[in-house]
Amino acid sequence: MRIRFTKMQGAGNDFVVLDETRRRLDLSTAQYRWLADRHFGVGADQILSVRPSPQAGVDFEYVIHNADGGEVEQCGNGARCFARYVRDKGLTTRDTVRVRTLSGVIEPRLAADGRVTVDMGPPVFDLPAIPFDAAGLDPHREGDWQTWKLALGTHAESLIVPVAVLSMGNPHAVQLVDDVETAPVALQGPKIEHHPRFPKRVNAGFLQVVDRGQVRLRVWERGAGETLACGTGACAAVVAGIRLGLLDARVDVHTRGGVLTIEWAGGSAPVWMTGPAVTVFEGEIEIPHP
């Protein structure tokens, strides 16, 4: 099967975008994985599918598959690219669109400077909803919140890391580090991602606080490994920093792929994310049968 695609990136987090507004491609997990492969396919952190509105009051459906082929609930950098794509392709004339994801409805908004702002919805702290199994653990109070001590192994001498746990439509475990450049992302990231206390796996964030308005961040993404930027990871890290008493309500997040601006007023207020969304190239590719 031969399909058209658009390659996009948001702060270095890169995507293959597929237009399924006229017909479903019905790709298999193996085909999504092949598209994302950087040696045999196009190469991407995630595959984004644009589908017709599934309900009244919503403009599009936004479907996300990670590089491992698994479908996931949310992708913030992808949401910005999604909004840029539907506008550039003439699928809408609106600057703000309502988009249905697995985790709910979001509203990306195009700005005059070319960046895109996304209402990512409020953060989720209810542990079963994240989901996170805290049975037998005691929380450590910090600020007006808490962290949880996560053992990265089953032996008595296993490394224990304190993490702040929340969901931005997908689960995140955020830990504070002194320097993101030397943080053990490749070592600890997979262990945290697959930790049994996260039944749906988790994104592992490594957060360095520079000052109350600036942070540096690296994220090991569930199903993708470390990426140059993670939009929901940036949102989760800033929310965690605010609740731990370390950050103000507006923070610039410096990732390896660029800068994202995150704003959160606290409580049940939505988290706002602003950043770039860029088309890299377009093409056609023959997808092998599964």
CSV table of C-alpha atoms in Angstrom, one decimal:
chain,number,residue,atom,x,y,z
A,1,MET,CA,0.0,0.0,0.0
A,2,ARG,CA,1.3,3.4,-1.0
A,3,ILE,CA,0.5,6.4,1.2
A,4,ARG,CA,1.2,10.1,1.4
A,5,PHE,CA,2.7,11.5,4.6
A,6,THR,CA,4.0,14.8,6.1
A,7,LYS,CA,7.1,14.9,8.3
A,8,MET,CA,6.8,17.5,11.1
A,9,GLN,CA,8.6,18.5,14.3
A,10,GLY,CA,7.9,20.5,17.4
A,11,ALA,CA,11.0,21.4,19.4
A,12,GLY,CA,12.8,18.4,17.8
A,13,ASN,CA,10.1,15.9,18.8
A,14,ASP,CA,9.4,14.5,15.3
A,15,PHE,CA,6.3,13.0,13.7
A,16,VAL,CA,4.9,11.4,10.7
A,17,VAL,CA,1.4,12.9,10.1
A,18,LEU,CA,-1.2,10.9,8.1
A,19,ASP,CA,-4.4,12.4,6.7
A,20,GLU,CA,-7.3,9.9,7.3
A,21,THR,CA,-10.1,12.4,6.9
A,22,ARG,CA,-11.3,10.8,3.7
A,23,ARG,CA,-10.5,7.1,4.4
A,24,ARG,CA,-9.0,5.0,7.2
A,25,LEU,CA,-5.7,3.5,6.4
A,26,ASP,CA,-6.2,0.7,9.0
A,27,LEU,CA,-2.5,0.3,9.6
A,28,SER,CA,-1.4,-2.5,11.9
A,29,THR,CA,0.9,-2.1,15.0
A,30,ALA,CA,3.8,-3.5,12.9
A,31,GLN,CA,3.1,-1.0,10.1
A,32,TYR,CA,3.1,2.0,12.5
A,33,ARG,CA,6.3,0.6,14.0
A,34,TRP,CA,7.8,0.3,10.5
A,35,LEU,CA,6.9,3.9,9.6
A,36,ALA,CA,8.6,5.2,12.7
A,37,ASP,CA,11.8,3.2,12.1
A,38,ARG,CA,14.6,5.5,11.3
A,39,HIS,CA,16.5,2.9,9.1
A,40,PHE,CA,13.7,1.2,7.1
A,41,GLY,CA,10.8,3.7,7.3
A,42,VAL,CA,10.4,7.5,7.5
A,43,GLY,CA,11.6,7.8,11.1
A,44,ALA,CA,9.6,9.5,13.9
A,45,ASP,CA,9.0,9.5,17.6
A,46,GLN,CA,5.2,9.2,17.0
A,47,ILE,CA,2.8,8.7,14.2
A,48,LEU,CA,-0.1,11.2,14.2
A,49,SER,CA,-3.4,10.4,12.4
A,50,VAL,CA,-5.9,13.1,11.4
A,51,ARG,CA,-9.4,11.7,11.4
A,52,PRO,CA,-12.9,13.3,11.0
A,53,SER,CA,-14.8,14.6,13.9
A,54,PRO,CA,-16.2,11.8,16.0
A,55,GLN,CA,-18.9,13.9,17.7
A,56,ALA,CA,-20.7,17.2,17.7
A,57,GLY,CA,-18.7,20.2,19.0
A,58,VAL,CA,-15.4,18.6,18.0
A,59,ASP,CA,-13.5,19.4,14.7
A,60,PHE,CA,-11.2,16.4,14.4
A,61,GLU,CA,-10.1,13.2,16.0
A,62,TYR,CA,-6.3,13.0,16.9
A,63,VAL,CA,-4.9,9.5,17.1
A,64,ILE,CA,-1.3,8.9,18.3
A,65,HIS,CA,0.9,5.9,18.0
A,66,ASN,CA,4.4,5.7,19.6
A,67,ALA,CA,7.4,4.4,17.7
A,68,ASP,CA,6.8,1.0,19.2
A,69,GLY,CA,3.4,0.9,17.4
A,70,GLY,CA,1.3,1.2,20.5
A,71,GLU,CA,-1.5,3.7,20.7
A,72,VAL,CA,-1.2,6.3,23.5
A,73,GLU,CA,-3.5,8.9,25.1
A,74,GLN,CA,-1.8,12.2,24.4
A,75,CYS,CA,1.2,14.0,22.8
A,76,GLY,CA,1.6,17.7,23.4
A,77,ASN,CA,4.2,18.5,20.8
A,78,GLY,CA,2.2,16.5,18.4
A,79,ALA,CA,-0.9,18.5,19.2
A,80,ARG,CA,0.8,21.7,18.0
A,81,CYS,CA,1.9,20.0,14.8
A,82,PHE,CA,-1.6,18.6,14.4
A,83,ALA,CA,-3.1,22.2,14.5
A,84,ARG,CA,-0.5,23.5,12.1
A,85,TYR,CA,-1.1,20.6,9.7
A,86,VAL,CA,-4.9,20.9,9.5
A,87,ARG,CA,-4.6,24.6,8.9
A,88,ASP,CA,-1.9,24.4,6.3
A,89,LYS,CA,-3.7,21.6,4.4
A,90,GLY,CA,-6.9,23.6,4.3
A,91,LEU,CA,-8.8,21.1,6.4
A,92,THR,CA,-10.0,24.1,8.6
A,93,THR,CA,-9.9,27.8,8.4
A,94,ARG,CA,-10.0,28.3,12.1
A,95,ASP,CA,-7.1,29.5,14.3
A,96,THR,CA,-8.5,27.4,17.2
A,97,VAL,CA,-9.7,23.8,16.8
A,98,ARG,CA,-11.3,21.3,19.2
A,99,VAL,CA,-9.6,17.9,18.9
A,100,ARG,CA,-10.6,14.6,20.5
A,101,THR,CA,-7.9,12.4,21.8
A,102,LEU,CA,-8.0,9.2,23.9
A,103,SER,CA,-7.7,11.3,27.0
A,104,GLY,CA,-10.3,14.0,26.2
A,105,VAL,CA,-10.7,17.1,24.1
A,106,ILE,CA,-7.9,19.7,23.7
A,107,GLU,CA,-7.9,23.1,21.9
A,108,PRO,CA,-4.7,24.0,20.0
A,109,ARG,CA,-4.6,27.7,18.9
A,110,LEU,CA,-2.3,29.1,16.2
A,111,ALA,CA,-0.6,32.4,17.1
A,112,ALA,CA,0.4,35.2,14.7
A,113,ASP,CA,4.1,34.4,15.3
A,114,GLY,CA,3.7,30.9,13.9
A,115,ARG,CA,3.9,29.2,17.3
A,116,VAL,CA,1.0,27.1,18.6
A,117,THR,CA,-0.6,27.3,22.1
A,118,VAL,CA,-2.5,24.2,23.4
A,119,ASP,CA,-4.9,24.0,26.3
A,120,MET,CA,-3.7,20.7,27.6
A,121,GLY,CA,-6.5,20.4,30.2
A,122,PRO,CA,-5.9,20.2,34.0
A,123,PRO,CA,-3.4,17.9,35.5
A,124,VAL,CA,-4.6,14.7,37.2
A,125,PHE,CA,-3.3,13.9,40.7
A,126,ASP,CA,-5.7,11.0,41.6
A,127,LEU,CA,-3.3,8.0,41.9
A,128,PRO,CA,-5.7,5.3,40.5
A,129,ALA,CA,-6.5,7.6,37.5
A,130,ILE,CA,-2.8,8.2,36.6
A,131,PRO,CA,-2.6,5.1,37.2
A,132,PHE,CA,0.0,4.6,40.0
A,133,ASP,CA,0.0,1.9,42.6
A,134,ALA,CA,1.1,3.4,45.9
A,135,ALA,CA,0.2,0.4,48.1
A,136,GLY,CA,2.8,0.1,50.9
A,137,LEU,CA,4.5,3.4,50.1
A,138,ASP,CA,4.6,6.4,52.4
A,139,PRO,CA,4.5,9.8,50.6
A,140,HIS,CA,7.2,12.4,51.4
A,141,ARG,CA,5.7,15.8,51.9
A,142,GLU,CA,7.3,18.6,49.9
A,143,GLY,CA,5.6,22.1,49.3
A,144,ASP,CA,1.9,21.4,49.2
A,145,TRP,CA,2.4,18.1,47.6
A,146,GLN,CA,4.4,14.9,47.9
A,147,THR,CA,7.0,12.6,46.2
A,148,TRP,CA,7.1,8.9,46.3
A,149,LYS,CA,10.2,6.7,46.7
A,150,LEU,CA,10.5,4.4,43.8
A,151,ALA,CA,12.9,1.4,44.1
A,152,LEU,CA,14.5,0.6,40.7
A,153,GLY,CA,15.0,-3.1,41.4
A,154,THR,CA,13.9,-5.9,43.8
A,155,HIS,CA,17.1,-6.1,45.9
A,156,ALA,CA,17.6,-4.4,49.3
A,157,GLU,CA,20.4,-2.4,47.8
A,158,SER,CA,18.4,-1.2,44.7
A,159,LEU,CA,18.6,2.5,43.9
A,160,ILE,CA,15.7,4.5,45.3
A,161,VAL,CA,14.6,7.7,43.5
A,162,PRO,CA,12.0,10.2,44.7
A,163,VAL,CA,9.4,10.9,42.0
A,164,ALA,CA,6.4,13.2,41.7
A,165,VAL,CA,3.6,11.4,40.0
A,166,LEU,CA,0.8,12.9,37.9
A,167,SER,CA,-1.0,12.6,34.5
A,168,MET,CA,-1.3,15.1,31.7
A,169,GLY,CA,-3.6,12.7,29.8
A,170,ASN,CA,-0.7,10.3,30.0
A,171,PRO,CA,1.3,9.2,33.1
A,172,HIS,CA,4.5,11.0,34.2
A,173,ALA,CA,7.0,10.4,36.9
A,174,VAL,CA,9.2,13.5,37.5
A,175,GLN,CA,12.4,13.5,39.5
A,176,LEU,CA,14.6,16.5,40.3
A,177,VAL,CA,18.3,16.4,39.2
A,178,ASP,CA,21.2,18.7,39.7
A,179,ASP,CA,22.2,18.7,36.0
A,180,VAL,CA,20.2,17.2,33.2
A,181,GLU,CA,23.3,16.7,31.0
A,182,THR,CA,24.7,14.2,33.5
A,183,ALA,CA,21.4,12.7,34.5
A,184,PRO,CA,21.2,8.9,34.1
A,185,VAL,CA,18.3,9.1,31.6
A,186,ALA,CA,19.3,6.1,29.5
A,187,LEU,CA,19.9,4.0,32.6
A,188,GLN,CA,17.0,4.9,34.8
A,189,GLY,CA,14.5,5.8,32.1
A,190,PRO,CA,13.6,2.3,31.0
A,191,LYS,CA,13.5,1.0,34.6
A,192,ILE,CA,11.0,3.8,35.5
A,193,GLU,CA,9.0,3.3,32.3
A,194,HIS,CA,8.4,-0.4,33.0
A,195,HIS,CA,8.2,-0.1,36.8
A,196,PRO,CA,5.4,-2.4,38.1
A,197,ARG,CA,3.8,0.4,40.1
A,198,PHE,CA,2.8,2.0,36.7
A,199,PRO,CA,0.4,-0.6,35.1
A,200,LYS,CA,0.2,1.4,31.8
A,201,ARG,CA,3.9,2.2,32.0
A,202,VAL,CA,5.1,5.8,32.4
A,203,ASN,CA,7.1,8.7,31.0
A,204,ALA,CA,10.2,9.5,33.1
A,205,GLY,CA,11.1,13.2,33.4
A,206,PHE,CA,14.5,14.5,34.7
A,207,LEU,CA,14.0,18.1,35.8
A,208,GLN,CA,16.7,20.7,36.6
A,209,VAL,CA,15.4,23.9,38.1
A,210,VAL,CA,17.5,26.9,36.9
A,211,ASP,CA,15.4,29.6,38.6
A,212,ARG,CA,11.7,30.1,39.3
A,213,GLY,CA,11.0,30.8,35.7
A,214,GLN,CA,13.4,28.5,33.9
A,215,VAL,CA,14.1,24.8,33.9
A,216,ARG,CA,16.0,22.3,31.8
A,217,LEU,CA,14.3,19.0,31.0
A,218,ARG,CA,15.0,15.6,29.5
A,219,VAL,CA,12.3,12.9,29.2
A,220,TRP,CA,12.4,9.2,28.5
A,221,GLU,CA,9.1,8.7,26.7
A,222,ARG,CA,7.0,5.6,27.1
A,223,GLY,CA,7.3,3.5,23.9
A,224,ALA,CA,9.8,5.9,22.3
A,225,GLY,CA,12.8,6.3,24.5
A,226,GLU,CA,14.5,9.6,25.0
A,227,THR,CA,13.2,12.3,22.7
A,228,LEU,CA,14.5,15.9,22.0
A,229,ALA,CA,11.4,17.3,23.6
A,230,CYS,CA,8.2,16.0,25.2
A,231,GLY,CA,5.2,18.4,25.4
A,232,THR,CA,3.2,16.6,28.1
A,233,GLY,CA,6.5,15.9,29.9
A,234,ALA,CA,7.2,19.7,30.0
A,235,CYS,CA,3.7,20.3,31.3
A,236,ALA,CA,4.0,17.6,34.0
A,237,ALA,CA,7.5,18.8,35.0
A,238,VAL,CA,6.3,22.4,35.5
A,239,VAL,CA,3.2,21.4,37.4
A,240,ALA,CA,5.3,19.2,39.6
A,241,GLY,CA,7.8,22.1,40.2
A,242,ILE,CA,5.0,24.5,41.0
A,243,ARG,CA,3.3,22.1,43.5
A,244,LEU,CA,6.7,21.4,45.1
A,245,GLY,CA,7.1,25.2,45.7
A,246,LEU,CA,10.0,25.6,43.3
A,247,LEU,CA,8.5,27.4,40.3
A,248,ASP,CA,6.3,30.3,39.4
A,249,ALA,CA,3.1,30.1,37.2
A,250,ARG,CA,4.9,30.7,33.9
A,251,VAL,CA,8.0,28.8,33.1
A,252,ASP,CA,10.3,28.4,30.0
A,253,VAL,CA,11.3,24.8,29.6
A,254,HIS,CA,14.6,24.3,27.8
A,255,THR,CA,14.8,20.9,26.1
A,256,ARG,CA,17.4,19.5,23.8
A,257,GLY,CA,15.1,20.4,20.8
A,258,GLY,CA,14.1,23.9,21.8
A,259,VAL,CA,12.1,26.0,24.3
A,260,LEU,CA,8.5,25.4,25.4
A,261,THR,CA,6.6,27.9,27.5
A,262,ILE,CA,4.3,26.3,30.1
A,263,GLU,CA,1.7,28.2,32.2
A,264,TRP,CA,-0.5,26.9,35.0
A,265,ALA,CA,-2.5,28.9,37.5
A,266,GLY,CA,-2.9,25.9,39.9
A,267,GLY,CA,-5.8,23.8,41.2
A,268,SER,CA,-8.1,22.6,38.5
A,269,ALA,CA,-7.0,25.2,36.0
A,270,PRO,CA,-5.8,23.9,32.6
A,271,VAL,CA,-2.1,23.8,31.7
A,272,TRP,CA,-1.2,25.9,28.6
A,273,MET,CA,1.7,25.0,26.4
A,274,THR,CA,3.2,27.2,23.7
A,275,GLY,CA,5.9,26.2,21.2
A,276,PRO,CA,6.9,25.7,17.6
A,277,ALA,CA,5.3,23.4,15.0
A,278,VAL,CA,7.2,23.0,11.7
A,279,THR,CA,6.7,21.0,8.5
A,280,VAL,CA,10.0,19.4,7.5
A,281,PHE,CA,9.0,17.6,4.2
A,282,GLU,CA,6.3,15.6,2.5
A,283,GLY,CA,6.5,12.4,0.6
A,284,GLU,CA,5.0,9.1,-0.4
A,285,ILE,CA,6.1,5.6,0.8
A,286,GLU,CA,5.2,2.0,0.0
A,287,ILE,CA,4.2,0.3,3.3
A,288,PRO,CA,4.9,-3.4,3.5
A,289,HIS,CA,2.1,-5.8,4.3
A,290,PRO,CA,2.0,-6.8,8.0
